[in-house]
Amino acid sequence: MKPMNFRGRWVLITGASSGLGLEMARLLAKEHGAHIIAVARREDRLLALKAELEGAHGVQVLPLTADLTRPGEAVRVHAAAVEGRAVEGVILNAGVTFFGHVLEQPPESFDTMLATNVTSVVRMSQLFAADFVKRGGQGSLMLVASTAGFAPLPYQTTYAATKAFVISFGRGMAQELRKAGVSVTVFAPGGIATEMLSLSGLDRKFKAGDVGIMSAEACARIAVDAMVHRRELAVPGVLNRFLAMTMKLLPHGFMAQRAAALYEGGLPKEPPTP
Ligand SMILES: NC(=O)c1ccc[n+]([C@@H]2O[C@H](COP(=O)([O-])OP(=O)(O)OC[C@H]3O[C@@H](n4cnc5c(N)ncnc54)[C@H](OP(=O)(O)O)[C@@H]3O)[C@@H](O)[C@H]2O)c1
């Protein structure tokens, strides 16, 4: 398959208001000349991104304020995105985590996680990929997973399970769509210095500058390159690739035990007694 050329084409990015999504939007506008459809809940940030990218790079930016946990929101975002334009790249990047003992995760936190990390990803993948197929394979999709999806991850147990879903779903979809000329990339980063670390409390354990924690800019560059070159699976960084390989080779029970020991140091309090 030929690499994607996004110059003058529309690329939709969910979670474009911060972190990895924001940096991918900046890079696609600056270095690939792509028009951006920026999706997230925080409208002020999307408007600031529009002003920044349109001013600096002469591309168009369509901000789409959306809460992807709401029923029907994926359908609304798709309809608004394709109205009067052909969307040729879709990056489903919005995601949330929960760091803590699995018994302490409130039901509403899990519902939000499932809707954001899984349900909206499936629905939007189906809607946009169907458009790509109808246009004769003109389009590429990238799903942002995590190395957490390669093996169980204690204390981010539900998050890791959602990312395991994304890896399996994305790779299955890639095979189904291959003959139609549509590429699906699964991007699985390790730790990135973004708001996700502070929002979840993971910054008690991991900080920007720590070994293994990438900058969002560096991670975005590898992600966009993987999508442009239509890679099926991309893991950024030598350390993360080594980790991903050990997760495949070593027993998951052992890996989970090591991960539990690592994360326990960052937990806020003792696990609940039954
Ligand atoms: N940071 C890491 O260490 C790490 C590691 C591996 C994988 N990842 C994955 O990378 C992706 C990006 O995360 P990040 O690290 O860049 O985190 P981040 O800075 O917290 O960004 C998350 C993005 O998702 C959006 N979002 C969250 N809930 C949403 C909702 N209900 N509706 C619409 N948008 C929503 C947020 O925007 P609003 O709040 O404005 O809605 C924000 O733009 C995620 O899928 C994450 O799982 C992150």
mmCIF file of C-alpha atoms and ligand atoms in Angstrom:
data_model
loop_
_atom_site.group_PDB
_atom_site.id
_atom_site.type_symbol
_atom_site.label_atom_id
_atom_site.label_comp_id
_atom_site.label_asym_id
_atom_site.label_seq_id
_atom_site.Cartn_x
_atom_site.Cartn_y
_atom_site.Cartn_z
ATOM 1 C CA MET A 1 0.000 0.000 0.000
ATOM 2 C CA LYS A 2 1.180 3.532 -0.776
ATOM 3 C CA PRO A 3 1.863 5.804 2.223
ATOM 4 C CA MET A 4 -0.949 8.214 3.105
ATOM 5 C CA ASN A 5 -0.612 11.785 1.913
ATOM 6 C CA PHE A 6 -2.636 14.083 4.151
ATOM 7 C CA ARG A 7 -1.689 17.403 2.478
ATOM 8 C CA GLY A 8 -4.876 19.387 1.992
ATOM 9 C CA ARG A 9 -6.922 16.427 3.333
ATOM 10 C CA TRP A 10 -9.045 16.216 6.502
ATOM 11 C CA VAL A 11 -7.897 14.205 9.522
ATOM 12 C CA LEU A 12 -10.143 13.771 12.580
ATOM 13 C CA ILE A 13 -8.515 13.371 15.990
ATOM 14 C CA THR A 14 -10.405 12.589 19.192
ATOM 15 C CA GLY A 15 -8.827 13.848 22.392
ATOM 16 C CA ALA A 16 -7.191 16.756 20.524
ATOM 17 C CA SER A 17 -7.425 19.129 23.498
ATOM 18 C CA SER A 18 -4.339 17.819 25.316
ATOM 19 C CA GLY A 19 -1.433 15.392 25.416
ATOM 20 C CA LEU A 20 -0.823 13.008 22.540
ATOM 21 C CA GLY A 21 -3.895 14.089 20.552
ATOM 22 C CA LEU A 22 -2.920 17.761 20.692
ATOM 23 C CA GLU A 23 0.632 17.015 19.558
ATOM 24 C CA MET A 24 -0.547 14.775 16.701
ATOM 25 C CA ALA A 25 -2.852 17.602 15.534
ATOM 26 C CA ARG A 26 0.042 20.081 15.629
ATOM 27 C CA LEU A 27 2.366 17.750 13.734
ATOM 28 C CA LEU A 28 -0.190 16.793 11.080
ATOM 29 C CA ALA A 29 -0.939 20.471 10.431
ATOM 30 C CA LYS A 30 2.647 21.687 10.508
ATOM 31 C CA GLU A 31 4.533 18.929 8.689
ATOM 32 C CA HIS A 32 1.820 17.175 6.672
ATOM 33 C CA GLY A 33 -0.371 20.165 5.737
ATOM 34 C CA ALA A 34 -3.512 18.349 6.961
ATOM 35 C CA HIS A 35 -6.802 20.063 7.811
ATOM 36 C CA ILE A 36 -7.840 18.970 11.294
ATOM 37 C CA ILE A 37 -11.169 18.036 12.854
ATOM 38 C CA ALA A 38 -10.443 18.366 16.568
ATOM 39 C CA VAL A 39 -12.767 16.500 18.941
ATOM 40 C CA ALA A 40 -12.875 16.809 22.756
ATOM 41 C CA ARG A 41 -15.058 18.191 25.560
ATOM 42 C CA ARG A 42 -13.044 21.349 26.360
ATOM 43 C CA GLU A 43 -14.181 23.837 23.741
ATOM 44 C CA ASP A 44 -11.817 26.635 24.838
ATOM 45 C CA ARG A 45 -8.833 24.397 24.118
ATOM 46 C CA LEU A 46 -10.177 23.395 20.700
ATOM 47 C CA LEU A 47 -10.726 27.051 19.793
ATOM 48 C CA ALA A 48 -7.185 27.897 20.904
ATOM 49 C CA LEU A 49 -5.875 25.036 18.731
ATOM 50 C CA LYS A 50 -7.875 26.348 15.756
ATOM 51 C CA ALA A 51 -6.372 29.828 16.176
ATOM 52 C CA GLU A 52 -2.868 28.382 16.575
ATOM 53 C CA LEU A 53 -2.893 26.027 13.586
ATOM 54 C CA GLU A 54 -4.841 28.220 11.161
ATOM 55 C CA GLY A 55 -2.590 31.181 11.992
ATOM 56 C CA ALA A 56 0.715 29.326 11.770
ATOM 57 C CA HIS A 57 0.186 26.741 9.029
ATOM 58 C CA GLY A 58 -2.639 27.965 6.780
ATOM 59 C CA VAL A 59 -4.701 24.810 7.325
ATOM 60 C CA GLN A 60 -8.370 24.667 8.319
ATOM 61 C CA VAL A 61 -9.426 23.409 11.747
ATOM 62 C CA LEU A 62 -12.972 22.341 12.603
ATOM 63 C CA PRO A 63 -13.461 22.152 16.386
ATOM 64 C CA LEU A 64 -16.125 19.618 17.368
ATOM 65 C CA THR A 65 -17.022 19.755 21.034
ATOM 66 C CA ALA A 66 -18.257 16.337 22.079
ATOM 67 C CA ASP A 67 -18.505 14.094 25.117
ATOM 68 C CA LEU A 68 -17.899 10.633 23.693
ATOM 69 C CA THR A 69 -19.481 8.952 26.727
ATOM 70 C CA ARG A 70 -22.922 10.235 25.663
ATOM 71 C CA PRO A 71 -25.119 7.811 23.738
ATOM 72 C CA GLY A 72 -25.395 8.890 20.109
ATOM 73 C CA GLU A 73 -22.352 11.183 20.308
ATOM 74 C CA ALA A 74 -20.200 9.068 17.959
ATOM 75 C CA VAL A 75 -22.950 9.205 15.331
ATOM 76 C CA ARG A 76 -23.323 12.980 15.769
ATOM 77 C CA VAL A 77 -19.559 13.557 15.510
ATOM 78 C CA HIS A 78 -19.343 11.399 12.381
ATOM 79 C CA ALA A 79 -22.250 13.234 10.717
ATOM 80 C CA ALA A 80 -20.799 16.667 11.535
ATOM 81 C CA ALA A 81 -17.318 15.646 10.394
ATOM 82 C CA VAL A 82 -18.333 14.320 6.962
ATOM 83 C CA GLU A 83 -20.833 17.077 6.163
ATOM 84 C CA GLY A 84 -19.442 18.700 3.007
ATOM 85 C CA ARG A 85 -15.975 17.132 3.281
ATOM 86 C CA ALA A 86 -14.177 13.808 2.781
ATOM 87 C CA VAL A 87 -12.378 12.709 5.932
ATOM 88 C CA GLU A 88 -9.315 10.636 4.959
ATOM 89 C CA GLY A 89 -7.680 10.011 8.322
ATOM 90 C CA VAL A 90 -9.240 9.198 11.681
ATOM 91 C CA ILE A 91 -7.281 8.936 14.919
ATOM 92 C CA LEU A 92 -9.286 7.560 17.825
ATOM 93 C CA ASN A 93 -7.100 8.706 20.673
ATOM 94 C CA ALA A 94 -9.400 9.960 23.470
ATOM 95 C CA GLY A 95 -8.961 7.806 26.540
ATOM 96 C CA VAL A 96 -9.163 7.784 30.332
ATOM 97 C CA THR A 97 -7.651 5.592 33.016
ATOM 98 C CA PHE A 98 -8.210 4.714 36.674
ATOM 99 C CA PHE A 99 -5.221 4.126 38.936
ATOM 100 C CA GLY A 100 -6.050 2.354 42.179
ATOM 101 C CA HIS A 101 -7.335 -0.842 43.716
ATOM 102 C CA VAL A 102 -9.903 -2.495 41.455
ATOM 103 C CA LEU A 103 -12.410 -2.704 44.339
ATOM 104 C CA GLU A 104 -12.220 1.067 44.751
ATOM 105 C CA GLN A 105 -13.129 2.031 41.198
ATOM 106 C CA PRO A 106 -16.617 3.581 41.331
ATOM 107 C CA PRO A 107 -19.135 2.102 38.848
ATOM 108 C CA GLU A 108 -19.533 5.471 37.093
ATOM 109 C CA SER A 109 -15.757 5.660 36.551
ATOM 110 C CA PHE A 110 -15.811 2.260 34.847
ATOM 111 C CA ASP A 111 -18.860 3.193 32.748
ATOM 112 C CA THR A 112 -17.095 6.367 31.576
ATOM 113 C CA MET A 113 -13.924 4.417 30.778
ATOM 114 C CA LEU A 114 -15.770 1.753 28.824
ATOM 115 C CA ALA A 115 -17.735 4.338 26.824
ATOM 116 C CA THR A 116 -14.639 6.427 26.028
ATOM 117 C CA ASN A 117 -11.998 3.744 25.485
ATOM 118 C CA VAL A 118 -14.144 1.034 23.900
ATOM 119 C CA THR A 119 -17.724 1.823 22.839
ATOM 120 C CA SER A 120 -17.035 5.118 21.066
ATOM 121 C CA VAL A 121 -13.953 3.595 19.401
ATOM 122 C CA VAL A 122 -15.937 0.693 17.936
ATOM 123 C CA ARG A 123 -18.810 2.903 16.775
ATOM 124 C CA MET A 124 -16.605 5.573 15.178
ATOM 125 C CA SER A 125 -14.312 2.965 13.582
ATOM 126 C CA GLN A 126 -17.322 1.338 11.916
ATOM 127 C CA LEU A 127 -18.783 4.638 10.688
ATOM 128 C CA PHE A 128 -15.592 6.109 9.241
ATOM 129 C CA ALA A 129 -14.187 2.833 7.873
ATOM 130 C CA ALA A 130 -17.469 2.262 6.022
ATOM 131 C CA ASP A 131 -16.925 5.642 4.305
ATOM 132 C CA PHE A 132 -13.353 4.653 3.386
ATOM 133 C CA VAL A 133 -14.556 1.383 1.862
ATOM 134 C CA LYS A 134 -17.303 3.184 -0.108
ATOM 135 C CA ARG A 135 -14.657 5.530 -1.533
ATOM 136 C CA GLY A 136 -12.591 2.579 -2.766
ATOM 137 C CA GLY A 137 -10.165 2.370 0.139
ATOM 138 C CA GLN A 138 -9.390 6.050 0.430
ATOM 139 C CA GLY A 139 -8.631 6.390 4.107
ATOM 140 C CA SER A 140 -6.755 5.249 7.134
ATOM 141 C CA LEU A 141 -7.685 4.729 10.744
ATOM 142 C CA MET A 142 -5.452 4.745 13.823
ATOM 143 C CA LEU A 143 -6.531 3.465 17.243
ATOM 144 C CA VAL A 144 -4.499 4.538 20.251
ATOM 145 C CA ALA A 145 -4.079 1.568 22.589
ATOM 146 C CA SER A 146 -1.280 1.136 25.163
ATOM 147 C CA THR A 147 1.439 -1.342 26.119
ATOM 148 C CA ALA A 148 -0.934 -1.902 29.082
ATOM 149 C CA GLY A 149 -3.058 -3.861 26.615
ATOM 150 C CA PHE A 150 -0.429 -6.566 26.052
ATOM 151 C CA ALA A 151 -0.727 -8.144 29.526
ATOM 152 C CA PRO A 152 -2.769 -7.655 32.723
ATOM 153 C CA LEU A 153 -1.775 -4.525 34.625
ATOM 154 C CA PRO A 154 -2.688 -4.575 38.337
ATOM 155 C CA TYR A 155 -3.964 -1.251 39.730
ATOM 156 C CA GLN A 156 -4.883 -0.162 36.211
ATOM 157 C CA THR A 157 -6.758 -3.427 35.782
ATOM 158 C CA THR A 158 -9.858 -2.168 33.989
ATOM 159 C CA TYR A 159 -7.872 0.292 31.847
ATOM 160 C CA ALA A 160 -5.498 -2.453 30.686
ATOM 161 C CA ALA A 161 -8.496 -4.626 29.821
ATOM 162 C CA THR A 162 -9.997 -1.842 27.667
ATOM 163 C CA LYS A 163 -6.677 -1.415 25.854
ATOM 164 C CA ALA A 164 -6.412 -5.201 25.292
ATOM 165 C CA PHE A 165 -9.806 -4.860 23.604
ATOM 166 C CA VAL A 166 -8.537 -2.002 21.417
ATOM 167 C CA ILE A 167 -5.490 -4.015 20.298
ATOM 168 C CA SER A 168 -7.580 -7.075 19.448
ATOM 169 C CA PHE A 169 -10.335 -5.049 17.790
ATOM 170 C CA GLY A 170 -7.919 -2.932 15.746
ATOM 171 C CA ARG A 171 -5.843 -5.853 14.541
ATOM 172 C CA GLY A 172 -8.927 -7.864 13.615
ATOM 173 C CA MET A 173 -10.355 -4.896 11.765
ATOM 174 C CA ALA A 174 -7.055 -4.361 9.933
ATOM 175 C CA GLN A 175 -7.306 -7.833 8.411
ATOM 176 C CA GLU A 176 -10.966 -7.445 7.487
ATOM 177 C CA LEU A 177 -10.352 -4.118 5.725
ATOM 178 C CA ARG A 178 -7.024 -4.895 4.105
ATOM 179 C CA LYS A 179 -8.549 -6.163 0.841
ATOM 180 C CA ALA A 180 -10.634 -2.992 0.594
ATOM 181 C CA GLY A 181 -7.402 -0.954 0.706
ATOM 182 C CA VAL A 182 -8.168 0.607 4.087
ATOM 183 C CA SER A 183 -5.346 0.608 6.631
ATOM 184 C CA VAL A 184 -5.879 0.298 10.370
ATOM 185 C CA THR A 185 -2.958 1.113 12.668
ATOM 186 C CA VAL A 186 -2.883 0.145 16.327
ATOM 187 C CA PHE A 187 -0.547 2.478 18.203
ATOM 188 C CA ALA A 188 0.517 1.192 21.627
ATOM 189 C CA PRO A 189 2.639 3.647 23.611
ATOM 190 C CA GLY A 190 4.060 3.156 27.101
ATOM 191 C CA GLY A 191 4.152 6.039 29.588
ATOM 192 C CA ILE A 192 3.754 9.547 28.139
ATOM 193 C CA ALA A 193 4.104 12.819 30.061
ATOM 194 C CA THR A 194 0.517 14.096 29.701
ATOM 195 C CA GLU A 195 -2.390 15.186 31.865
ATOM 196 C CA MET A 196 -3.390 11.528 32.140
ATOM 197 C CA LEU A 197 -0.611 11.012 34.706
ATOM 198 C CA SER A 198 -1.762 13.865 36.968
ATOM 199 C CA LEU A 199 -5.507 13.267 36.485
ATOM 200 C CA SER A 200 -5.167 9.632 37.586
ATOM 201 C CA GLY A 201 -2.559 10.073 40.318
ATOM 202 C CA LEU A 202 -0.045 8.050 38.317
ATOM 203 C CA ASP A 203 2.297 11.032 38.711
ATOM 204 C CA ARG A 204 2.910 9.793 42.289
ATOM 205 C CA LYS A 205 4.936 7.071 40.577
ATOM 206 C CA PHE A 206 5.915 8.381 37.118
ATOM 207 C CA LYS A 207 6.993 11.870 36.067
ATOM 208 C CA ALA A 208 8.133 13.682 32.932
ATOM 209 C CA GLY A 209 11.842 12.993 32.490
ATOM 210 C CA ASP A 210 11.749 9.554 34.169
ATOM 211 C CA VAL A 211 13.253 6.687 32.177
ATOM 212 C CA GLY A 212 10.525 5.192 30.003
ATOM 213 C CA ILE A 213 8.268 8.268 30.094
ATOM 214 C CA MET A 214 8.178 9.811 26.615
ATOM 215 C CA SER A 215 7.303 13.379 25.768
ATOM 216 C CA ALA A 216 3.974 13.786 23.976
ATOM 217 C CA GLU A 217 5.786 15.469 21.051
ATOM 218 C CA ALA A 218 8.202 12.542 20.514
ATOM 219 C CA CYS A 219 5.396 10.015 20.843
ATOM 220 C CA ALA A 220 3.159 11.928 18.400
ATOM 221 C CA ARG A 221 5.895 11.914 15.750
ATOM 222 C CA ILE A 222 6.203 8.113 15.889
ATOM 223 C CA ALA A 223 2.411 7.686 15.896
ATOM 224 C CA VAL A 224 1.838 9.894 12.848
ATOM 225 C CA ASP A 225 4.688 8.191 10.970
ATOM 226 C CA ALA A 226 3.130 4.772 11.710
ATOM 227 C CA MET A 227 -0.234 5.914 10.396
ATOM 228 C CA VAL A 228 1.211 7.531 7.265
ATOM 229 C CA HIS A 229 3.138 4.323 6.506
ATOM 230 C CA ARG A 230 0.046 2.228 7.271
ATOM 231 C CA ARG A 231 1.780 0.084 9.920
ATOM 232 C CA GLU A 232 -0.562 -2.422 11.517
ATOM 233 C CA LEU A 233 0.999 -2.208 14.988
ATOM 234 C CA ALA A 234 3.462 0.355 16.308
ATOM 235 C CA VAL A 235 5.081 0.555 19.733
ATOM 236 C CA PRO A 236 7.209 3.695 20.219
ATOM 237 C CA GLY A 237 10.663 3.529 21.829
ATOM 238 C CA VAL A 238 13.193 0.736 22.323
ATOM 239 C CA LEU A 239 12.246 0.255 25.994
ATOM 240 C CA ASN A 240 8.534 -0.089 25.217
ATOM 241 C CA ARG A 241 9.232 -2.507 22.365
ATOM 242 C CA PHE A 242 11.384 -4.596 24.712
ATOM 243 C CA LEU A 243 8.590 -4.517 27.299
ATOM 244 C CA ALA A 244 6.002 -5.506 24.693
ATOM 245 C CA MET A 245 8.191 -8.419 23.616
ATOM 246 C CA THR A 246 8.695 -9.660 27.198
ATOM 247 C CA MET A 247 4.921 -9.411 27.730
ATOM 248 C CA LYS A 248 4.481 -11.790 24.808
ATOM 249 C CA LEU A 249 7.215 -14.204 25.884
ATOM 250 C CA LEU A 250 6.959 -14.372 29.682
ATOM 251 C CA PRO A 251 4.014 -15.829 31.623
ATOM 252 C CA HIS A 252 1.395 -13.142 32.245
ATOM 253 C CA GLY A 253 1.126 -14.164 35.906
ATOM 254 C CA PHE A 254 4.788 -13.319 36.422
ATOM 255 C CA MET A 255 4.508 -10.012 34.510
ATOM 256 C CA ALA A 256 1.416 -9.019 36.507
ATOM 257 C CA GLN A 257 3.219 -9.812 39.776
ATOM 258 C CA ARG A 258 6.179 -7.577 38.802
ATOM 259 C CA ALA A 259 3.854 -4.785 37.663
ATOM 260 C CA ALA A 260 1.879 -4.996 40.934
ATOM 261 C CA ALA A 261 5.092 -4.582 42.933
ATOM 262 C CA LEU A 262 6.022 -1.537 40.835
ATOM 263 C CA TYR A 263 2.643 0.186 41.105
ATOM 264 C CA GLU A 264 1.986 -0.525 44.783
ATOM 265 C CA GLY A 265 4.493 2.192 45.706
ATOM 266 C CA GLY A 266 2.287 4.812 44.019
ATOM 267 C CA LEU A 267 -1.028 3.851 45.575
ATOM 268 C CA PRO A 268 -2.645 6.471 47.836
ATOM 269 C CA LYS A 269 -3.776 4.064 50.567
ATOM 270 C CA GLU A 270 -4.078 0.442 51.616
ATOM 271 C CA PRO A 271 -6.386 -1.805 49.588
ATOM 272 C CA PRO A 272 -9.840 -2.214 51.148
ATOM 273 C CA THR A 273 -10.332 -5.115 53.538
ATOM 274 C CA PRO A 274 -13.098 -7.456 52.378
HETATM 275 N N1 LIG B 1 -0.236 9.115 29.111
HETATM 276 C C1 LIG B 1 0.163 7.860 29.071
HETATM 277 O O1 LIG B 1 1.053 7.437 29.842
HETATM 278 C C2 LIG B 1 -0.425 6.902 28.052
HETATM 279 C C3 LIG B 1 0.191 5.655 27.872
HETATM 280 C C4 LIG B 1 -0.322 4.769 26.939
HETATM 281 C C5 LIG B 1 -1.441 5.113 26.201
HETATM 282 N N2 LIG B 1 -2.045 6.313 26.392
HETATM 283 C C6 LIG B 1 -3.247 6.618 25.609
HETATM 284 O O2 LIG B 1 -3.029 7.779 24.834
HETATM 285 C C7 LIG B 1 -4.291 8.404 24.572
HETATM 286 C C8 LIG B 1 -4.175 9.892 24.852
HETATM 287 O O3 LIG B 1 -3.963 10.075 26.247
HETATM 288 P P1 LIG B 1 -3.049 11.245 26.823
HETATM 289 O O4 LIG B 1 -1.960 10.611 27.564
HETATM 290 O O5 LIG B 1 -2.735 12.235 25.774
HETATM 291 O O6 LIG B 1 -4.048 11.838 27.923
HETATM 292 P P2 LIG B 1 -4.690 13.268 28.125
HETATM 293 O O7 LIG B 1 -3.697 14.344 27.966
HETATM 294 O O8 LIG B 1 -5.456 13.169 29.399
HETATM 295 O O9 LIG B 1 -5.706 13.365 26.890
HETATM 296 C C9 LIG B 1 -6.906 12.649 26.843
HETATM 297 C C10 LIG B 1 -7.775 13.297 25.786
HETATM 298 O O10 LIG B 1 -9.019 12.584 25.716
HETATM 299 C C11 LIG B 1 -10.081 13.513 25.748
HETATM 300 N N3 LIG B 1 -11.262 12.919 26.363
HETATM 301 C C12 LIG B 1 -11.333 12.290 27.563
HETATM 302 N N4 LIG B 1 -12.601 11.928 27.826
HETATM 303 C C13 LIG B 1 -13.341 12.332 26.758
HETATM 304 C C14 LIG B 1 -14.720 12.275 26.447
HETATM 305 N N5 LIG B 1 -15.605 11.720 27.283
HETATM 306 N N6 LIG B 1 -15.149 12.799 25.282
HETATM 307 C C15 LIG B 1 -14.265 13.383 24.430
HETATM 308 N N7 LIG B 1 -12.956 13.478 24.668
HETATM 309 C C16 LIG B 1 -12.500 12.967 25.824
HETATM 310 C C17 LIG B 1 -9.555 14.691 26.578
HETATM 311 O O11 LIG B 1 -10.216 15.894 26.225
HETATM 312 P P3 LIG B 1 -11.316 16.652 27.116
HETATM 313 O O12 LIG B 1 -10.963 16.438 28.561
HETATM 314 O O13 LIG B 1 -11.203 18.079 26.661
HETATM 315 O O14 LIG B 1 -12.604 16.026 26.719
HETATM 316 C C18 LIG B 1 -8.108 14.750 26.106
HETATM 317 O O15 LIG B 1 -8.001 15.526 24.936
HETATM 318 C C19 LIG B 1 -5.318 7.677 25.445
HETATM 319 O O16 LIG B 1 -6.044 6.748 24.675
HETATM 320 C C20 LIG B 1 -4.466 6.940 26.457
HETATM 321 O O17 LIG B 1 -5.095 5.780 26.959
HETATM 322 C C21 LIG B 1 -1.559 7.217 27.290
#
